[in-house]
PDB file of C-alpha atoms in Angstrom:
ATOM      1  CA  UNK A 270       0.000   0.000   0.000  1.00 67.00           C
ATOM      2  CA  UNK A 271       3.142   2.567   0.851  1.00 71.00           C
ATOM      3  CA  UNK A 272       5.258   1.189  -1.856  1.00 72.00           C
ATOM      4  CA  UNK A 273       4.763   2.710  -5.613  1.00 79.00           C
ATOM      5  CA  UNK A 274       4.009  -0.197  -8.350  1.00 78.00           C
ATOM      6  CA  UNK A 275       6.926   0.505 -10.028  1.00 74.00           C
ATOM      7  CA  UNK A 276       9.250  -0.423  -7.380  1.00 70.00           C
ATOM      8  CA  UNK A 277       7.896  -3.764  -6.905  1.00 72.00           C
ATOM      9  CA  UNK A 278       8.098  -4.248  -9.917  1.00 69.00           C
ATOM     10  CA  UNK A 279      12.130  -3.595 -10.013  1.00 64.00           C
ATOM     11  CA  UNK A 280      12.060  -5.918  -6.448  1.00 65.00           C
ATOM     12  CA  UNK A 281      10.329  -8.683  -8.969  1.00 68.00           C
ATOM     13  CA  UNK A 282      13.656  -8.644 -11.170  1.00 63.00           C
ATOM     14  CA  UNK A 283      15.351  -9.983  -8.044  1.00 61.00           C
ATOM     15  CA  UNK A 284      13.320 -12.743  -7.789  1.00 64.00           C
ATOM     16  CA  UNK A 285      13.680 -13.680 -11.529  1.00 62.00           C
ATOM     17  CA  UNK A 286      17.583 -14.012 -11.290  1.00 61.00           C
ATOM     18  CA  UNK A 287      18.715 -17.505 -11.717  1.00 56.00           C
ATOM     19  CA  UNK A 288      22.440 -19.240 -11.740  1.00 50.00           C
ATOM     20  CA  UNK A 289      22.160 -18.793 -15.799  1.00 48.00           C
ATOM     21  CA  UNK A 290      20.996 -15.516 -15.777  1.00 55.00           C
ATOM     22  CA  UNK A 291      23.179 -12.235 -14.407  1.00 62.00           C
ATOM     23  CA  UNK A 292      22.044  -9.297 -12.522  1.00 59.00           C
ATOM     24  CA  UNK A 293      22.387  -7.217 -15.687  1.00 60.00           C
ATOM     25  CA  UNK A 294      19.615  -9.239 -17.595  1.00 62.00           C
ATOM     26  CA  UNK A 295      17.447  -9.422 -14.357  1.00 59.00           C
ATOM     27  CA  UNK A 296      17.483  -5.293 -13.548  1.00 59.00           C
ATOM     28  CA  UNK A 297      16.217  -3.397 -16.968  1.00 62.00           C
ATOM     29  CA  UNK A 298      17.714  -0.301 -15.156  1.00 63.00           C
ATOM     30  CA  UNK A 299      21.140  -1.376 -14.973  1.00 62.00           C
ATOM     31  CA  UNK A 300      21.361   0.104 -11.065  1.00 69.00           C
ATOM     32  CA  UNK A 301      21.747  -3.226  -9.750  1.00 70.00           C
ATOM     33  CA  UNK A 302      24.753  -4.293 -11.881  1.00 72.00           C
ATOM     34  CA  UNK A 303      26.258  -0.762 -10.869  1.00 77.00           C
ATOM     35  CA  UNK A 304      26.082  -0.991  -7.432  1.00 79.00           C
ATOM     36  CA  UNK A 305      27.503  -4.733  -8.199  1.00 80.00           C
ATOM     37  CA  UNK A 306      30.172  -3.561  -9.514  1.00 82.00           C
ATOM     38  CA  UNK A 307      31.047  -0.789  -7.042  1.00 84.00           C
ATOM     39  CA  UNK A 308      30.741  -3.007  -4.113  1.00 85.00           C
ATOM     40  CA  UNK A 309      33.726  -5.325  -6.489  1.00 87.00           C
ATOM     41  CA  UNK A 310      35.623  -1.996  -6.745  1.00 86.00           C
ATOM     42  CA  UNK A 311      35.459  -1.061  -2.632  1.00 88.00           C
ATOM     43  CA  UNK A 312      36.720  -4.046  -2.283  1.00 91.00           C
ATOM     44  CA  UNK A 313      39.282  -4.391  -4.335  1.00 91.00           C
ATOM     45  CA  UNK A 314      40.460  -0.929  -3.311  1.00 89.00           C
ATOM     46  CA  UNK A 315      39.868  -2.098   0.450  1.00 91.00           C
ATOM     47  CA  UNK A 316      41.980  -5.046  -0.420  1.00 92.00           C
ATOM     48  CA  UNK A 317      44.711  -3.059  -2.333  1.00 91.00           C
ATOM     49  CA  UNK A 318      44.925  -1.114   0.917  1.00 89.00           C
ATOM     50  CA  UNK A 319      44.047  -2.982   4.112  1.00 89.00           C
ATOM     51  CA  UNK A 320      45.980  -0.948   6.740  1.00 91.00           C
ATOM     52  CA  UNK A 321      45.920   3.152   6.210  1.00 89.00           C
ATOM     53  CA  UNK A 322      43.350   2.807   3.752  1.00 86.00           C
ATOM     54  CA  UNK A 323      43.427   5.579   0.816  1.00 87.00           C
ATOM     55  CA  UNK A 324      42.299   8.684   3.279  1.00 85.00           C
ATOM     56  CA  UNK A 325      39.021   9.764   4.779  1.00 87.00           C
ATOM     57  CA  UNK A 326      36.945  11.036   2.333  1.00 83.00           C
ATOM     58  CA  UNK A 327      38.785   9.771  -0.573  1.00 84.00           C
ATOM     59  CA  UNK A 328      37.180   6.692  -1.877  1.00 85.00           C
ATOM     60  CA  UNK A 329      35.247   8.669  -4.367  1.00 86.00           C
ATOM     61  CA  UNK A 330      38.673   9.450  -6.073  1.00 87.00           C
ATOM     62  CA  UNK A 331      40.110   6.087  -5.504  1.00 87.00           C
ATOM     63  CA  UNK A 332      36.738   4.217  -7.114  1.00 84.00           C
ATOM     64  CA  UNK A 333      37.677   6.521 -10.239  1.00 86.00           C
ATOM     65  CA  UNK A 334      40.775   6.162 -10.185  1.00 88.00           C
ATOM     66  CA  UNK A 335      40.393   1.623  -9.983  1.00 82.00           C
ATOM     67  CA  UNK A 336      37.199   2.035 -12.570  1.00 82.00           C
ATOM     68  CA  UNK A 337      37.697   4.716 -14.711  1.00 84.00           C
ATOM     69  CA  UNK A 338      34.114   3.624 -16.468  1.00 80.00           C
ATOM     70  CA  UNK A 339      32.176   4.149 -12.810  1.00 79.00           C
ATOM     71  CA  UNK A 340      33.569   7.664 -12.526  1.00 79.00           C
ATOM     72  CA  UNK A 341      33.392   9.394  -8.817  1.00 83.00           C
ATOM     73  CA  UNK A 342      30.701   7.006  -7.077  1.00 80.00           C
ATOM     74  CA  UNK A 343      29.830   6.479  -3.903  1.00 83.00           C
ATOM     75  CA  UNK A 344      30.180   3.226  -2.352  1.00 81.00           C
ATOM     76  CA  UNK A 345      26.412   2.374  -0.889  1.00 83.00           C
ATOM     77  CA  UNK A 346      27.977   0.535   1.795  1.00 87.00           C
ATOM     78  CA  UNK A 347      29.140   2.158   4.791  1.00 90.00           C
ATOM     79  CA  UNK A 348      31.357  -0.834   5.831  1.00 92.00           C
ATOM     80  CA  UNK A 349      32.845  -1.149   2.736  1.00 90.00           C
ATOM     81  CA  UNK A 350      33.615   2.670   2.441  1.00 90.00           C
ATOM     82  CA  UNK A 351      35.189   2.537   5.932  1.00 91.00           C
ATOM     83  CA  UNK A 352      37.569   0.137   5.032  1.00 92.00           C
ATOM     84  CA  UNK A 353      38.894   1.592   1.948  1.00 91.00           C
ATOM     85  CA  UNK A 354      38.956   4.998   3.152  1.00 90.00           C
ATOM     86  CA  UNK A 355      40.084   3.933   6.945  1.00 92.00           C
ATOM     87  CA  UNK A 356      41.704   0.575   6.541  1.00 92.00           C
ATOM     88  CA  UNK A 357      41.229  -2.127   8.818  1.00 94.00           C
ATOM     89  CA  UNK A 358      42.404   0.082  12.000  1.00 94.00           C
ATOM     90  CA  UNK A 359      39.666   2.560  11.003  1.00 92.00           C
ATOM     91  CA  UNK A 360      36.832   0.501  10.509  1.00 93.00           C
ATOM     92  CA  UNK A 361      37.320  -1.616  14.110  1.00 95.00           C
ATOM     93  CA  UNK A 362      37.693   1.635  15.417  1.00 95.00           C
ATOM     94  CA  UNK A 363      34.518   2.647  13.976  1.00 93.00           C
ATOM     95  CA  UNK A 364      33.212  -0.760  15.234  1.00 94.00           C
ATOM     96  CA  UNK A 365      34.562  -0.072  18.277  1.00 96.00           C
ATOM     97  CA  UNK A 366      32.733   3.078  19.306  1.00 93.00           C
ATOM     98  CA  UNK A 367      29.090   2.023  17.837  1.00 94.00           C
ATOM     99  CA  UNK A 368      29.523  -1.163  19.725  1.00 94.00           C
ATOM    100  CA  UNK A 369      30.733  -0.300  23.003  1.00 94.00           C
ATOM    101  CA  UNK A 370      27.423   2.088  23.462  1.00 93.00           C
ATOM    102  CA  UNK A 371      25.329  -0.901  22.330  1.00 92.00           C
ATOM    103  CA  UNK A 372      27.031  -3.106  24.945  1.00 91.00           C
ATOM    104  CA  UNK A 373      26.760  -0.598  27.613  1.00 89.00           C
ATOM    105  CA  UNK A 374      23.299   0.325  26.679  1.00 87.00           C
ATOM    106  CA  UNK A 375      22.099  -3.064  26.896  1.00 85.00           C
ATOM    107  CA  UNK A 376      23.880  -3.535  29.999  1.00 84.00           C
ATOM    108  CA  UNK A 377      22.228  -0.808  31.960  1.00 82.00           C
ATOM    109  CA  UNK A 378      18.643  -2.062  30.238  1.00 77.00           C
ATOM    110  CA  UNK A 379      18.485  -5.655  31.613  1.00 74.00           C
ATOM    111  CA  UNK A 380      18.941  -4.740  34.764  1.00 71.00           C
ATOM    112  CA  UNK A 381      16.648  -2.237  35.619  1.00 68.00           C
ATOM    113  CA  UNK A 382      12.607  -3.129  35.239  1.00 65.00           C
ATOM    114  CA  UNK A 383      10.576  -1.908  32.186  1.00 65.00           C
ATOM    115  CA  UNK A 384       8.801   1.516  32.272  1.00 66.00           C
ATOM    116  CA  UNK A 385       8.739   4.252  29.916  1.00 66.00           C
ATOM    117  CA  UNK A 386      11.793   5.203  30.713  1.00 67.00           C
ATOM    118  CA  UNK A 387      13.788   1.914  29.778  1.00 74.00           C
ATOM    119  CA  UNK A 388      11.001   1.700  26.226  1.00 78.00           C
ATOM    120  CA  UNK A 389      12.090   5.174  25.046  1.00 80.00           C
ATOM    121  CA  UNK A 390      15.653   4.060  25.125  1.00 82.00           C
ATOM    122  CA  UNK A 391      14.579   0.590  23.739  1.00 84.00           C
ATOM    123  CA  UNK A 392      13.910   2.429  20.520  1.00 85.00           C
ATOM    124  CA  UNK A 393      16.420   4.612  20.572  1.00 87.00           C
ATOM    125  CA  UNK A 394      18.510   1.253  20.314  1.00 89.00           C
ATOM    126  CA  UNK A 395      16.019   0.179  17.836  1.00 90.00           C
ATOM    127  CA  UNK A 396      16.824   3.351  15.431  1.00 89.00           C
ATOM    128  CA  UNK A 397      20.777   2.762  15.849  1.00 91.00           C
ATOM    129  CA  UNK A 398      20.836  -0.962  14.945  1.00 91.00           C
ATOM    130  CA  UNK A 399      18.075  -0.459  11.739  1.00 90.00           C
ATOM    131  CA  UNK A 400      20.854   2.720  10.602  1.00 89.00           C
ATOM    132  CA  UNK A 401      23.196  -0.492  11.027  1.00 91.00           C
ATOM    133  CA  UNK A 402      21.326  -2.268   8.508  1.00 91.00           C
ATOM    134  CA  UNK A 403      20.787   0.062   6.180  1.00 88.00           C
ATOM    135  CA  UNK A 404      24.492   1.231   6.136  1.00 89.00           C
ATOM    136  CA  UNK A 405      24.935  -2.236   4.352  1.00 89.00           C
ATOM    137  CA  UNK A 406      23.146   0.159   1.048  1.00 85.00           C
ATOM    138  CA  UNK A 407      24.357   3.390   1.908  1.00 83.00           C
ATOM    139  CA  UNK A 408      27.574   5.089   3.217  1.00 84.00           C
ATOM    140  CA  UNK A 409      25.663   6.604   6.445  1.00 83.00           C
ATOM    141  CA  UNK A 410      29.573   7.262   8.394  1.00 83.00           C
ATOM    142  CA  UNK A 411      29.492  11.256   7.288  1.00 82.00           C
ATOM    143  CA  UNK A 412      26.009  11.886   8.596  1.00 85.00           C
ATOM    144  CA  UNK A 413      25.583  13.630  11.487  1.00 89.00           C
ATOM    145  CA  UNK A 414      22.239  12.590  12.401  1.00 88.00           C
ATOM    146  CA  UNK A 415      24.022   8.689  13.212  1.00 89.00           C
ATOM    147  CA  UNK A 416      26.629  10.469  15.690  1.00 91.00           C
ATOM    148  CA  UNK A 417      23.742  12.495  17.475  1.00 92.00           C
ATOM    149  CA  UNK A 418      21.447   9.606  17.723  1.00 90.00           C
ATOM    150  CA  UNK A 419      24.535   7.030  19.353  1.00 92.00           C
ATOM    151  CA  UNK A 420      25.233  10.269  21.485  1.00 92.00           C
ATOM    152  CA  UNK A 421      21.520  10.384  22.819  1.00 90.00           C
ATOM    153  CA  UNK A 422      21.377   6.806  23.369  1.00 89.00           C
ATOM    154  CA  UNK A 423      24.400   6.695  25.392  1.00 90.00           C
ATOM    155  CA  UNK A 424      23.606   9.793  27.393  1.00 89.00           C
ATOM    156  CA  UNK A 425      19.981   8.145  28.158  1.00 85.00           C
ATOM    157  CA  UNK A 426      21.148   5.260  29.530  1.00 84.00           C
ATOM    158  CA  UNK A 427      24.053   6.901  31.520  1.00 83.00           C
ATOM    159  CA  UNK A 428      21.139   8.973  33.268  1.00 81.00           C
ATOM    160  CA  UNK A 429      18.829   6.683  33.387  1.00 73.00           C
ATOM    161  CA  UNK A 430      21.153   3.943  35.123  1.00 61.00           C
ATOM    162  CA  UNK A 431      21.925   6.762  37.553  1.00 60.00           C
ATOM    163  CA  UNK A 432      18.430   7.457  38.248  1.00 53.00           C
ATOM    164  CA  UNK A 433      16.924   3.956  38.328  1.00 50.00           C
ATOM    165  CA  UNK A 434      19.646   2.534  40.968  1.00 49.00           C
ATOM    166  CA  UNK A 435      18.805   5.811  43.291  1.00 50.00           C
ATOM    167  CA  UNK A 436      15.165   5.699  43.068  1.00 49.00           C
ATOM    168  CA  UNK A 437      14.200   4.712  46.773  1.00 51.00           C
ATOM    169  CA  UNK A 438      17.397   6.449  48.552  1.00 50.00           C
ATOM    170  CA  UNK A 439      16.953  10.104  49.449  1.00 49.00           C
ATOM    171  CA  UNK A 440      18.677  12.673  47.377  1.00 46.00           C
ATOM    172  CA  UNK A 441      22.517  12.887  48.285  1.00 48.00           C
ATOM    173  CA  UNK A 442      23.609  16.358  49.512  1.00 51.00           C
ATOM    174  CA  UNK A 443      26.883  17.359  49.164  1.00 49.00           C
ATOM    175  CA  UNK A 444      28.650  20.274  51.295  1.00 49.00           C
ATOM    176  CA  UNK A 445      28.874  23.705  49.456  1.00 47.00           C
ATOM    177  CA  UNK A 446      32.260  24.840  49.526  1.00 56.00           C
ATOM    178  CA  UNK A 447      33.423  28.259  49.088  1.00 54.00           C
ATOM    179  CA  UNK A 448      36.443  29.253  46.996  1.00 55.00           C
TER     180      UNK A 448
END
């Protein structure tokens, strides 16, 4: 009902693609075989240069430098785009961050009971893994959006874990000291 006719029926083409038959014969458009064939060229870039990578922000240059034919693209996978750009240091890094506040975040969730609280930062959760998924189609590691989300997430759950262990003590007081 929310999707347009005319992409299901470019989803049908998927469908219709057989061991005999290529992606290029199955997708009239010919978007499919591009995207194909930049994911090939991340790779092989990513491959090429596994440690430093070829520089943030670069990968457009690199992709038309290794495919002359695909010209300046984009890489439609975040991962992928990491790891050229970044290298394997640079993408665990990457890893690194998005998963530790994940980790943390579930943490401080099972152990406290549900209430609105806990739900709100449930979805919050929700909205960072499902920008997970989708940066498997789009390069998503420039947007700001991703950073403030993860940041709002993690500051939730650093409050809320505060809050929810001190909920039947009495507010601590601390001395005022003058300077």
């Amino acid at each position: 009902m929310l999707v347009p006719a005319a992409a299901w029926h470019r989803f049908e083409g998927i469908s219709k693609v057989t061991s005999s038959q290529t992606i290029g014969e199955a997708d009239q458009y010919g978007s499919a075989a591009q995207r194909l064939a930049i994911l090939e060229n991340g790779w092989r870039i990513f491959m090429d240069h596994p440690l430093l990578g070829v520089g943030i922000g670069c990968y457009n240059q690199a992709n038309a430098r290794y495919a002359p034919g695909l010209g300046r693209r984009d890489a439609h996978n975040t991962y992928i785009s990491l790891g050229a750009e970044m290298g394997i240091p640079g993408l665990l890094l990457w890893l690194g961050l998005v998963g530790s506040v994940l980790v943390q975040v579930r943490r401080r969730r099972r152990s406290l009971e549900a209430d609105d609280r806990t739900i709100q930062i449930l979805w919050l959760e929700r909205a960072i893994v499902g920008c997970l998924v989708a940066a498997f189609f789009a390069s998503y590691a420039g947007i700001t959006i991703f950073y403030l989300l993860l940041g709002m997430l993690w500051a939730a759950s650093n409050v809320l874990g505060r809050d929810a262990a001190d909920l039947g003590a009495p507010p601590a007081r601390r001395a005022l000291r003058a300077r």
